[in-house]
mmCIF file of C-alpha atoms and ligand atoms in Angstrom:
data_model
loop_
_atom_site.group_PDB
_atom_site.id
_atom_site.type_symbol
_atom_site.label_atom_id
_atom_site.label_comp_id
_atom_site.label_asym_id
_atom_site.label_seq_id
_atom_site.Cartn_x
_atom_site.Cartn_y
_atom_site.Cartn_z
ATOM 1 C CA UNK T 13 14.615 12.283 -0.216
ATOM 2 C CA UNK T 14 14.571 9.116 1.888
ATOM 3 C CA UNK T 15 11.060 7.283 0.723
ATOM 4 C CA UNK T 16 9.726 4.181 2.507
ATOM 5 C CA UNK T 17 6.401 2.432 2.348
ATOM 6 C CA UNK T 18 4.984 -1.310 3.119
ATOM 7 C CA UNK T 19 2.739 -2.920 1.943
ATOM 8 C CA UNK T 20 1.107 -6.081 3.812
ATOM 9 C CA UNK T 21 0.650 -9.341 2.664
ATOM 10 C CA UNK T 22 -2.794 -10.278 3.683
ATOM 11 C CA UNK T 23 -3.723 -11.100 -0.260
ATOM 12 C CA UNK T 24 -3.048 -10.186 -3.788
ATOM 13 C CA UNK T 25 -2.730 -6.879 -4.823
ATOM 14 C CA UNK T 26 -5.398 -4.827 -6.124
ATOM 15 C CA UNK T 27 -5.924 -2.083 -8.433
ATOM 16 C CA UNK T 28 -6.400 0.317 -5.413
ATOM 17 C CA UNK T 29 -3.064 -0.972 -4.045
ATOM 18 C CA UNK T 30 -1.561 -0.501 -7.466
ATOM 19 C CA UNK T 31 -2.890 2.852 -8.258
ATOM 20 C CA UNK T 32 -2.751 3.974 -4.553
ATOM 21 C CA UNK T 33 0.781 3.199 -3.593
ATOM 22 C CA UNK T 34 2.791 0.750 -5.718
ATOM 23 C CA UNK T 35 2.486 2.743 -8.605
ATOM 24 C CA UNK T 36 3.598 5.823 -6.485
ATOM 25 C CA UNK T 37 6.197 3.388 -5.371
ATOM 26 C CA UNK T 38 8.088 2.557 -9.038
ATOM 27 C CA UNK T 39 7.673 6.599 -10.124
ATOM 28 C CA UNK T 40 9.589 7.333 -6.967
ATOM 29 C CA UNK T 41 12.243 4.727 -7.329
ATOM 30 C CA UNK T 42 12.682 6.761 -10.973
ATOM 31 C CA UNK T 43 14.403 10.051 -9.237
ATOM 32 C CA UNK T 44 17.988 9.383 -8.718
ATOM 33 C CA UNK T 45 17.992 12.043 -5.901
ATOM 34 C CA UNK T 46 15.784 9.589 -3.711
ATOM 35 C CA UNK T 47 17.304 6.639 -1.643
ATOM 36 C CA UNK T 48 13.775 3.767 -1.522
ATOM 37 C CA UNK T 49 12.532 0.955 1.019
ATOM 38 C CA UNK T 50 9.999 -0.652 0.360
ATOM 39 C CA UNK T 51 9.054 -3.591 2.051
ATOM 40 C CA UNK T 52 6.140 -6.899 2.938
ATOM 41 C CA UNK T 53 4.619 -6.032 5.981
ATOM 42 C CA UNK T 54 4.251 -9.308 7.431
ATOM 43 C CA UNK T 55 4.112 -8.702 10.842
ATOM 44 C CA UNK T 56 1.198 -6.246 10.475
ATOM 45 C CA UNK T 57 -0.752 -8.907 8.492
ATOM 46 C CA UNK T 58 -0.132 -11.065 11.534
ATOM 47 C CA UNK T 59 -3.194 -9.455 12.985
ATOM 48 C CA UNK T 60 -5.322 -10.430 10.282
ATOM 49 C CA UNK T 61 -4.141 -13.737 8.774
ATOM 50 C CA UNK T 62 -3.545 -16.317 11.160
ATOM 51 C CA UNK T 63 -2.214 -19.491 8.930
ATOM 52 C CA UNK T 64 1.047 -19.984 8.472
ATOM 53 C CA UNK T 65 0.974 -21.874 4.846
ATOM 54 C CA UNK T 66 -0.911 -18.706 3.644
ATOM 55 C CA UNK T 67 1.176 -15.501 5.489
ATOM 56 C CA UNK T 68 4.453 -17.542 3.788
ATOM 57 C CA UNK T 69 3.049 -17.927 0.611
ATOM 58 C CA UNK T 70 1.563 -14.415 0.278
ATOM 59 C CA UNK T 71 4.247 -12.508 1.548
ATOM 60 C CA UNK T 72 6.681 -14.562 -1.294
ATOM 61 C CA UNK T 73 3.833 -13.488 -3.778
ATOM 62 C CA UNK T 74 4.213 -9.905 -2.872
ATOM 63 C CA UNK T 75 7.587 -9.594 -3.365
ATOM 64 C CA UNK T 76 7.042 -11.419 -6.875
ATOM 65 C CA UNK T 77 4.181 -8.666 -7.968
ATOM 66 C CA UNK T 78 6.200 -5.882 -6.606
ATOM 67 C CA UNK T 79 9.032 -6.783 -8.563
ATOM 68 C CA UNK T 80 6.784 -7.614 -11.628
ATOM 69 C CA UNK T 81 5.137 -4.465 -11.311
ATOM 70 C CA UNK T 82 8.253 -2.640 -11.374
ATOM 71 C CA UNK T 83 10.083 -2.117 -8.305
ATOM 72 C CA UNK T 84 13.481 -2.475 -9.116
ATOM 73 C CA UNK T 85 16.276 -4.151 -6.771
ATOM 74 C CA UNK T 86 19.255 -2.346 -8.186
ATOM 75 C CA UNK T 87 17.097 1.125 -7.404
ATOM 76 C CA UNK T 88 14.731 -0.043 -4.597
ATOM 77 C CA UNK T 89 16.263 -1.589 -1.019
ATOM 78 C CA UNK T 90 13.130 -4.567 -1.379
ATOM 79 C CA UNK T 91 12.318 -6.257 2.287
ATOM 80 C CA UNK T 92 10.427 -8.587 4.496
ATOM 81 C CA UNK T 93 9.518 -6.267 7.931
ATOM 82 C CA UNK T 94 10.109 -9.322 10.056
ATOM 83 C CA UNK T 95 13.868 -9.745 8.764
ATOM 84 C CA UNK T 96 15.001 -6.438 10.440
ATOM 85 C CA UNK T 97 14.013 -7.383 14.112
ATOM 86 C CA UNK T 98 15.336 -3.766 14.941
ATOM 87 C CA UNK T 99 12.048 -2.374 14.308
ATOM 88 C CA UNK T 100 10.561 -4.470 16.794
ATOM 89 C CA UNK T 101 12.747 -3.195 19.587
ATOM 90 C CA UNK T 102 12.326 0.454 18.604
ATOM 91 C CA UNK T 103 8.730 -0.369 18.651
ATOM 92 C CA UNK T 104 8.942 -0.743 22.378
ATOM 93 C CA UNK T 105 10.747 2.407 22.776
ATOM 94 C CA UNK T 106 7.780 4.375 20.827
ATOM 95 C CA UNK T 107 5.416 2.421 22.670
ATOM 96 C CA UNK T 108 6.261 2.944 26.108
ATOM 97 C CA UNK T 109 5.777 7.093 25.311
ATOM 98 C CA UNK T 110 2.406 6.680 22.987
ATOM 99 C CA UNK T 111 -0.699 7.968 25.169
ATOM 100 C CA UNK T 112 -3.863 5.551 25.204
ATOM 101 C CA UNK T 113 -5.602 8.361 23.368
ATOM 102 C CA UNK T 114 -4.091 8.595 20.485
ATOM 103 C CA UNK T 115 -4.253 4.939 19.446
ATOM 104 C CA UNK T 116 -7.939 4.962 20.950
ATOM 105 C CA UNK T 117 -8.458 7.447 17.781
ATOM 106 C CA UNK T 118 -7.172 5.063 14.933
ATOM 107 C CA UNK T 119 -9.702 4.040 12.657
ATOM 108 C CA UNK T 120 -8.688 0.579 12.088
ATOM 109 C CA UNK T 121 -9.427 0.127 15.925
ATOM 110 C CA UNK T 122 -12.318 1.859 16.461
ATOM 111 C CA UNK T 123 -14.071 0.424 13.729
ATOM 112 C CA UNK T 124 -13.496 -3.432 14.623
ATOM 113 C CA UNK T 125 -15.111 -1.586 18.262
ATOM 114 C CA UNK T 126 -17.908 -0.190 16.661
ATOM 115 C CA UNK T 127 -18.710 -3.658 14.665
ATOM 116 C CA UNK T 128 -18.725 -5.120 18.541
ATOM 117 C CA UNK T 129 -15.362 -7.075 17.379
ATOM 118 C CA UNK T 130 -13.478 -8.054 19.974
ATOM 119 C CA UNK T 131 -9.669 -6.588 18.959
ATOM 120 C CA UNK T 132 -6.350 -8.073 19.339
ATOM 121 C CA UNK T 133 -3.804 -5.602 21.570
ATOM 122 C CA UNK T 134 -1.897 -6.567 18.156
ATOM 123 C CA UNK T 135 -4.322 -4.494 16.055
ATOM 124 C CA UNK T 136 -4.476 -1.686 19.417
ATOM 125 C CA UNK T 137 -1.192 -0.349 18.560
ATOM 126 C CA UNK T 138 -0.504 -1.636 14.969
ATOM 127 C CA UNK T 139 -0.006 2.123 14.053
ATOM 128 C CA UNK T 140 3.006 2.146 16.592
ATOM 129 C CA UNK T 141 4.782 -0.545 14.446
ATOM 130 C CA UNK T 142 4.142 1.160 11.664
ATOM 131 C CA UNK T 143 5.780 4.541 13.191
ATOM 132 C CA UNK T 144 9.117 2.155 14.333
ATOM 133 C CA UNK T 145 9.209 0.843 10.802
ATOM 134 C CA UNK T 146 8.718 4.682 9.424
ATOM 135 C CA UNK T 147 11.202 5.931 11.762
ATOM 136 C CA UNK T 148 14.051 3.338 11.831
ATOM 137 C CA UNK T 149 14.918 4.521 8.314
ATOM 138 C CA UNK T 150 15.037 7.858 8.768
ATOM 139 C CA UNK T 151 12.327 8.469 6.177
ATOM 140 C CA UNK T 152 10.916 11.659 5.025
ATOM 141 C CA UNK T 153 8.463 10.719 1.884
ATOM 142 C CA UNK T 154 5.706 7.865 2.905
ATOM 143 C CA UNK T 155 3.637 7.221 -0.334
ATOM 144 C CA UNK T 156 0.428 5.564 0.944
ATOM 145 C CA UNK T 157 -3.408 5.585 -0.170
ATOM 146 C CA UNK T 158 -5.285 8.253 1.537
ATOM 147 C CA UNK T 159 -6.859 5.814 4.535
ATOM 148 C CA UNK T 160 -3.192 5.332 5.638
ATOM 149 C CA UNK T 161 -2.730 9.344 6.136
ATOM 150 C CA UNK T 162 -3.681 8.940 9.850
ATOM 151 C CA UNK T 163 -1.100 6.347 10.784
ATOM 152 C CA UNK T 164 1.699 8.607 9.411
ATOM 153 C CA UNK T 165 0.603 11.342 11.603
ATOM 154 C CA UNK T 166 0.538 9.313 14.067
ATOM 155 C CA UNK T 167 4.246 8.655 13.683
ATOM 156 C CA UNK T 168 4.871 12.352 13.272
ATOM 157 C CA UNK T 169 2.989 13.031 16.574
ATOM 158 C CA UNK T 170 5.363 10.056 18.419
ATOM 159 C CA UNK T 171 8.387 10.957 16.735
ATOM 160 C CA UNK T 172 7.680 14.748 18.071
ATOM 161 C CA UNK T 173 7.235 13.636 21.589
ATOM 162 C CA UNK T 174 9.998 11.280 21.513
ATOM 163 C CA UNK T 175 12.590 14.042 20.577
ATOM 164 C CA UNK T 176 10.951 16.564 22.767
ATOM 165 C CA UNK T 177 11.394 14.113 25.799
ATOM 166 C CA UNK T 178 15.324 12.848 24.952
ATOM 167 C CA UNK T 179 16.438 15.203 22.134
ATOM 168 C CA UNK T 180 16.439 14.938 18.622
ATOM 169 C CA UNK T 181 16.456 11.616 17.654
ATOM 170 C CA UNK T 182 13.892 11.194 15.010
ATOM 171 C CA UNK T 183 13.046 12.634 11.189
ATOM 172 C CA UNK T 184 9.619 13.618 10.930
ATOM 173 C CA UNK T 185 8.052 11.686 7.688
ATOM 174 C CA UNK T 186 5.670 13.321 5.486
ATOM 175 C CA UNK T 187 2.419 11.252 3.515
ATOM 176 C CA UNK T 188 3.199 11.586 -0.404
ATOM 177 C CA UNK T 189 -1.113 10.690 -1.380
ATOM 178 C CA UNK T 190 -1.633 11.871 -4.876
ATOM 179 C CA UNK T 191 -5.331 13.207 -5.268
ATOM 180 C CA UNK T 192 -6.476 11.371 -8.340
ATOM 181 C CA UNK T 193 -5.890 7.570 -6.733
ATOM 182 C CA UNK T 194 -6.312 8.393 -3.203
ATOM 183 C CA UNK T 195 -9.523 6.403 -3.041
ATOM 184 C CA UNK T 196 -10.200 3.752 -5.837
ATOM 185 C CA UNK T 197 -13.502 2.996 -5.851
ATOM 186 C CA UNK T 198 -14.530 -1.040 -5.659
ATOM 187 C CA UNK T 199 -17.169 -3.068 -8.192
ATOM 188 C CA UNK T 200 -19.881 -1.598 -5.641
ATOM 189 C CA UNK T 201 -19.026 2.362 -5.668
ATOM 190 C CA UNK T 202 -16.969 1.707 -2.405
ATOM 191 C CA UNK T 203 -13.525 2.031 -1.716
ATOM 192 C CA UNK T 204 -11.841 -0.982 -3.018
ATOM 193 C CA UNK T 205 -10.505 -3.293 -0.375
ATOM 194 C CA UNK T 206 -10.249 -6.753 0.408
ATOM 195 C CA UNK T 207 -12.346 -6.128 3.699
ATOM 196 C CA UNK T 208 -15.371 -5.707 1.153
ATOM 197 C CA UNK T 209 -15.140 -7.938 -1.106
ATOM 198 C CA UNK T 210 -15.607 -5.752 -4.179
ATOM 199 C CA UNK T 211 -11.885 -5.882 -5.587
ATOM 200 C CA UNK T 212 -10.446 -6.707 -8.918
ATOM 201 C CA UNK T 213 -6.834 -8.008 -8.742
ATOM 202 C CA UNK T 214 -3.636 -6.515 -10.419
ATOM 203 C CA UNK T 215 -3.014 -10.134 -11.823
ATOM 204 C CA UNK T 216 -6.409 -11.493 -12.678
ATOM 205 C CA UNK T 217 -6.297 -13.416 -15.911
ATOM 206 C CA UNK T 218 -8.283 -10.980 -18.191
ATOM 207 C CA UNK T 219 -11.720 -13.292 -18.423
ATOM 208 C CA UNK T 220 -11.677 -12.958 -14.791
ATOM 209 C CA UNK T 221 -10.783 -9.023 -15.130
ATOM 210 C CA UNK T 222 -13.943 -8.926 -17.686
ATOM 211 C CA UNK T 223 -16.087 -10.451 -15.657
ATOM 212 C CA UNK T 224 -15.682 -8.752 -12.615
ATOM 213 C CA UNK T 225 -15.538 -5.341 -14.804
ATOM 214 C CA UNK T 226 -19.221 -6.679 -15.876
ATOM 215 C CA UNK T 227 -20.260 -6.926 -12.203
ATOM 216 C CA UNK T 228 -19.567 -3.134 -11.411
ATOM 217 C CA UNK T 229 -22.811 -1.264 -10.151
ATOM 218 C CA UNK T 230 -24.318 1.411 -12.308
ATOM 219 C CA UNK T 231 -27.648 3.152 -11.978
ATOM 220 C CA UNK T 232 -30.456 1.476 -14.784
ATOM 221 C CA UNK T 233 -30.761 5.077 -16.491
ATOM 222 C CA UNK T 234 -32.002 4.337 -20.072
ATOM 223 C CA UNK T 235 -29.249 4.197 -22.829
ATOM 224 C CA UNK T 236 -30.350 7.232 -24.606
ATOM 225 C CA UNK T 237 -30.232 9.957 -21.376
ATOM 226 C CA UNK T 238 -27.461 11.906 -20.415
ATOM 227 C CA UNK T 239 -24.886 10.801 -17.630
ATOM 228 C CA UNK T 240 -22.868 12.993 -15.778
ATOM 229 C CA UNK T 241 -18.870 11.918 -15.488
ATOM 230 C CA UNK T 242 -18.129 12.914 -12.057
ATOM 231 C CA UNK T 243 -18.808 10.879 -9.296
ATOM 232 C CA UNK T 244 -19.628 7.884 -11.494
ATOM 233 C CA UNK T 245 -17.323 5.066 -10.043
ATOM 234 C CA UNK T 246 -17.313 3.516 -13.723
ATOM 235 C CA UNK T 247 -16.093 6.528 -15.022
ATOM 236 C CA UNK T 248 -13.003 7.149 -12.272
ATOM 237 C CA UNK T 249 -12.194 3.450 -12.662
ATOM 238 C CA UNK T 250 -12.050 4.313 -16.808
ATOM 239 C CA UNK T 251 -10.126 7.163 -15.844
ATOM 240 C CA UNK T 252 -7.446 5.262 -14.124
ATOM 241 C CA UNK T 253 -6.072 3.659 -17.520
ATOM 242 C CA UNK T 254 -7.169 6.152 -20.069
ATOM 243 C CA UNK T 255 -5.354 8.990 -21.425
ATOM 244 C CA UNK T 256 -5.829 12.201 -21.089
ATOM 245 C CA UNK T 257 -7.917 12.386 -24.674
ATOM 246 C CA UNK T 258 -9.617 9.133 -23.880
ATOM 247 C CA UNK T 259 -10.984 9.909 -20.165
ATOM 248 C CA UNK T 260 -12.017 13.883 -22.061
ATOM 249 C CA UNK T 261 -14.197 11.464 -25.228
ATOM 250 C CA UNK T 262 -15.675 9.330 -22.751
ATOM 251 C CA UNK T 263 -16.950 12.215 -20.389
ATOM 252 C CA UNK T 264 -18.217 13.649 -23.523
ATOM 253 C CA UNK T 265 -20.430 10.689 -24.957
ATOM 254 C CA UNK T 266 -21.363 10.430 -20.666
ATOM 255 C CA UNK T 267 -22.883 13.758 -21.511
ATOM 256 C CA UNK T 268 -24.378 13.165 -24.714
ATOM 257 C CA UNK T 269 -26.067 9.711 -23.406
ATOM 258 C CA UNK T 270 -26.998 7.544 -26.001
ATOM 259 C CA UNK T 271 -24.529 4.657 -24.936
ATOM 260 C CA UNK T 272 -24.904 1.564 -22.393
ATOM 261 C CA UNK T 273 -22.921 1.566 -19.690
ATOM 262 C CA UNK T 274 -21.995 -2.602 -20.867
ATOM 263 C CA UNK T 275 -19.908 -0.510 -23.785
ATOM 264 C CA UNK T 276 -18.233 1.178 -21.352
ATOM 265 C CA UNK T 277 -17.122 -2.378 -18.885
ATOM 266 C CA UNK T 278 -15.930 -3.808 -21.906
ATOM 267 C CA UNK T 279 -13.730 -1.340 -22.968
ATOM 268 C CA UNK T 280 -12.327 -0.787 -19.293
ATOM 269 C CA UNK T 281 -11.322 -4.597 -19.378
ATOM 270 C CA UNK T 282 -9.777 -4.377 -22.249
ATOM 271 C CA UNK T 283 -7.640 -1.336 -21.013
ATOM 272 C CA UNK T 284 -6.864 -2.374 -17.959
ATOM 273 C CA UNK T 285 -5.527 -6.425 -19.467
ATOM 274 C CA UNK T 286 -2.967 -4.409 -21.749
ATOM 275 C CA UNK T 287 -2.078 -2.368 -18.978
ATOM 276 C CA UNK T 288 -0.766 -5.145 -16.856
ATOM 277 C CA UNK T 289 0.025 -7.372 -19.307
ATOM 278 C CA UNK T 290 3.524 -7.145 -19.307
ATOM 279 C CA UNK T 291 4.049 -7.352 -15.303
ATOM 280 C CA UNK T 292 1.596 -10.608 -16.265
ATOM 281 C CA UNK T 293 4.092 -11.794 -17.985
ATOM 282 C CA UNK T 294 7.805 -10.787 -16.133
ATOM 283 C CA UNK T 295 4.905 -12.277 -13.265
ATOM 284 C CA UNK T 296 5.224 -15.619 -14.774
ATOM 285 C CA UNK T 297 9.379 -15.602 -15.160
ATOM 286 C CA UNK T 298 9.623 -13.992 -11.749
ATOM 287 C CA UNK T 299 7.499 -17.106 -9.973
ATOM 288 C CA UNK T 300 9.948 -19.528 -12.578
ATOM 289 C CA UNK T 301 12.858 -18.377 -9.698
ATOM 290 C CA UNK T 302 11.892 -18.294 -6.221
ATOM 291 C CA UNK T 303 15.511 -18.925 -5.022
ATOM 292 C CA UNK T 304 15.935 -15.280 -6.922
ATOM 293 C CA UNK T 305 13.311 -13.316 -5.715
ATOM 294 C CA UNK T 306 14.688 -15.051 -1.641
ATOM 295 C CA UNK T 307 18.290 -13.363 -2.941
ATOM 296 C CA UNK T 308 17.075 -10.462 -3.261
ATOM 297 C CA UNK T 309 14.691 -10.018 -0.331
ATOM 298 C CA UNK T 310 18.099 -11.125 1.956
ATOM 299 C CA UNK T 311 19.845 -8.375 0.055
ATOM 300 C CA UNK T 312 17.545 -6.080 1.053
ATOM 301 C CA UNK T 313 17.079 -6.954 4.356
ATOM 302 C CA UNK T 314 20.981 -6.684 5.197
ATOM 303 C CA UNK T 315 20.921 -3.028 3.696
ATOM 304 C CA UNK T 316 18.006 -2.593 5.505
ATOM 305 C CA UNK T 317 19.410 -3.737 9.006
ATOM 306 C CA UNK T 318 22.314 -1.584 8.700
ATOM 307 C CA UNK T 319 19.917 1.674 8.417
ATOM 308 C CA UNK T 320 17.820 0.255 10.942
ATOM 309 C CA UNK T 321 20.963 -0.877 13.766
ATOM 310 C CA UNK T 322 21.949 3.137 13.082
ATOM 311 C CA UNK T 323 18.776 4.796 14.164
ATOM 312 C CA UNK T 324 17.917 2.316 16.969
ATOM 313 C CA UNK T 325 21.366 2.698 18.642
ATOM 314 C CA UNK T 326 20.570 6.537 18.152
ATOM 315 C CA UNK T 327 17.699 5.939 19.977
ATOM 316 C CA UNK T 328 18.596 3.636 22.677
ATOM 317 C CA UNK T 329 21.421 6.390 23.904
ATOM 318 C CA UNK T 330 18.490 9.409 23.631
ATOM 319 C CA UNK T 331 16.492 6.875 25.955
ATOM 320 C CA UNK T 332 19.134 5.935 28.652
ATOM 321 C CA UNK T 333 18.535 2.228 27.614
ATOM 322 C CA UNK T 334 21.818 0.130 28.436
ATOM 323 C CA UNK T 335 23.010 -1.469 25.755
ATOM 324 C CA UNK T 336 26.726 -3.738 25.726
ATOM 325 C CA UNK T 337 29.531 -2.795 23.157
ATOM 326 C CA UNK T 338 29.239 -4.924 20.222
HETATM 327 P P1 LIG U 428 -6.915 -3.122 1.701
HETATM 328 O O1 LIG U 428 -8.158 -2.142 2.325
HETATM 329 O O2 LIG U 428 -7.465 -3.908 0.420
HETATM 330 O O3 LIG U 428 -7.034 -4.424 2.840
HETATM 331 P P2 LIG U 428 -4.421 -2.691 2.325
HETATM 332 O O4 LIG U 428 -4.859 -1.693 3.725
HETATM 333 O O5 LIG U 428 -3.213 -3.747 2.716
HETATM 334 O O6 LIG U 428 -5.496 -2.673 1.610
HETATM 335 O O7 LIG U 428 -4.085 -1.270 1.556
HETATM 336 C C1 LIG U 428 -2.194 -1.014 0.738
HETATM 337 C C2 LIG U 428 -1.805 0.296 0.482
HETATM 338 O O8 LIG U 428 -2.725 0.307 -0.498
HETATM 339 C C3 LIG U 428 -2.562 1.234 1.380
HETATM 340 O O9 LIG U 428 -1.570 2.311 1.168
HETATM 341 C C4 LIG U 428 -3.469 1.797 1.345
HETATM 342 O O10 LIG U 428 -3.799 3.062 1.212
HETATM 343 C C5 LIG U 428 -4.001 1.726 -0.266
HETATM 344 N N1 LIG U 428 -4.759 1.091 -0.856
HETATM 345 C C6 LIG U 428 -5.533 0.221 -0.856
HETATM 346 N N2 LIG U 428 -7.183 0.312 -1.002
HETATM 347 C C7 LIG U 428 -7.125 1.696 -1.283
HETATM 348 C C8 LIG U 428 -7.933 2.247 -2.635
HETATM 349 N N3 LIG U 428 -8.902 1.767 -2.608
HETATM 350 N N4 LIG U 428 -7.665 3.334 -3.119
HETATM 351 C C9 LIG U 428 -6.057 3.782 -3.199
HETATM 352 N N5 LIG U 428 -5.305 3.014 -1.999
HETATM 353 C C10 LIG U 428 -5.539 2.270 -1.636
HETATM 354 N N1 LIG U 429 -0.252 -0.112 7.482
HETATM 355 C C1 LIG U 429 -0.082 -0.229 5.534
HETATM 356 C C2 LIG U 429 -1.052 -0.737 4.932
HETATM 357 O O1 LIG U 429 -1.805 -1.447 5.517
HETATM 358 C C3 LIG U 429 1.361 -1.069 5.885
HETATM 359 C C4 LIG U 429 2.626 -0.352 6.605
HETATM 360 C C5 LIG U 429 3.089 -1.191 7.677
HETATM 361 C C6 LIG U 429 2.611 0.989 5.991
HETATM 362 N N2 LIG U 429 4.363 -0.133 7.823
HETATM 363 C C7 LIG U 429 3.978 0.905 6.897
HETATM 364 C C8 LIG U 429 3.010 1.950 4.948
HETATM 365 C C9 LIG U 429 4.956 1.758 6.735
HETATM 366 C C10 LIG U 429 3.616 2.630 5.092
HETATM 367 C C11 LIG U 429 4.867 3.113 5.987
HETATM 368 O O2 LIG U 429 -0.905 -0.468 4.085
#
């Protein structure tokens, strides 16, 4: 199975990114049947990050973070989106046949307009660049969080239209979303997201994680009262790090009552710090070797380009776009 996913370097990764997407990247890479491609979507990030130093830094940080969290360059092709210019050529071939209505329905653009904010054409056409990312590698499976499902649907629609117009060219991909991590809540109970300022970062130091955990919003029920674990976002966060048995124990404690939320918050902070400790250590080692990281990205880009070139040629020939012999 060919697996592909991209992640924007628009800030440091948070727990939602890890449990919603990155953890699945690692799991899928472990299956020797899979051929996996992961990239850092710096062209997509340009729709929100407008500072050169920052974008460069975030891009390198994202690579270091992914490697530290377990993306293995011996098993996964890891690269930066802009190192594969074929994707932008494919982007146009797709854009040329994309109905406006398809993009007008997309959430990111709709939300911005609903807030009365001006939207750039880059944000409007963002899902088609994403479609090009996916189709350029004949990807079959795309591990993402729930919020990206719509973009995979758009990719399928556009690919099917291209195939219908010009003959079988693209593989239709499917989203791979794990239900239990589809939507990780933030400290305020809404979906954890950079845009809501409610995140806990994967590489926050333990003291910061603890501080943020203590700020998790809970109801004001007295200690002795029994509580319902279902739908409680503190419980949901704890469950991400806990074994099934620990989860059941906490659920029972909730139903019994007689505990304060602060205890659970402390336990959560402790578990999270332990969970990410090995990755934090690996991150330190990698951060001291930026040249090694750049080499991994360069090797990944070379492999990715070979595949993207093949698919782009197929699409150009299908659409009747002239190509000089190379
Ligand atoms: P953000 O919302 O913070 O800007 P991104 O849109 O960059 O995050 O998301 C990167 C990846 O992480 C996507 O695959 C997305 O679906 C996943 N993801 C982000 N936030 C969450 C969350 N709270 N729960 C589950 N998955 C998430
Ligand atoms: N839009 C995705 C996000 O915000 C990032 C992304 C870009 C992506 N291209 C992709 C994800 C291709 C999966 C496949 O998270």
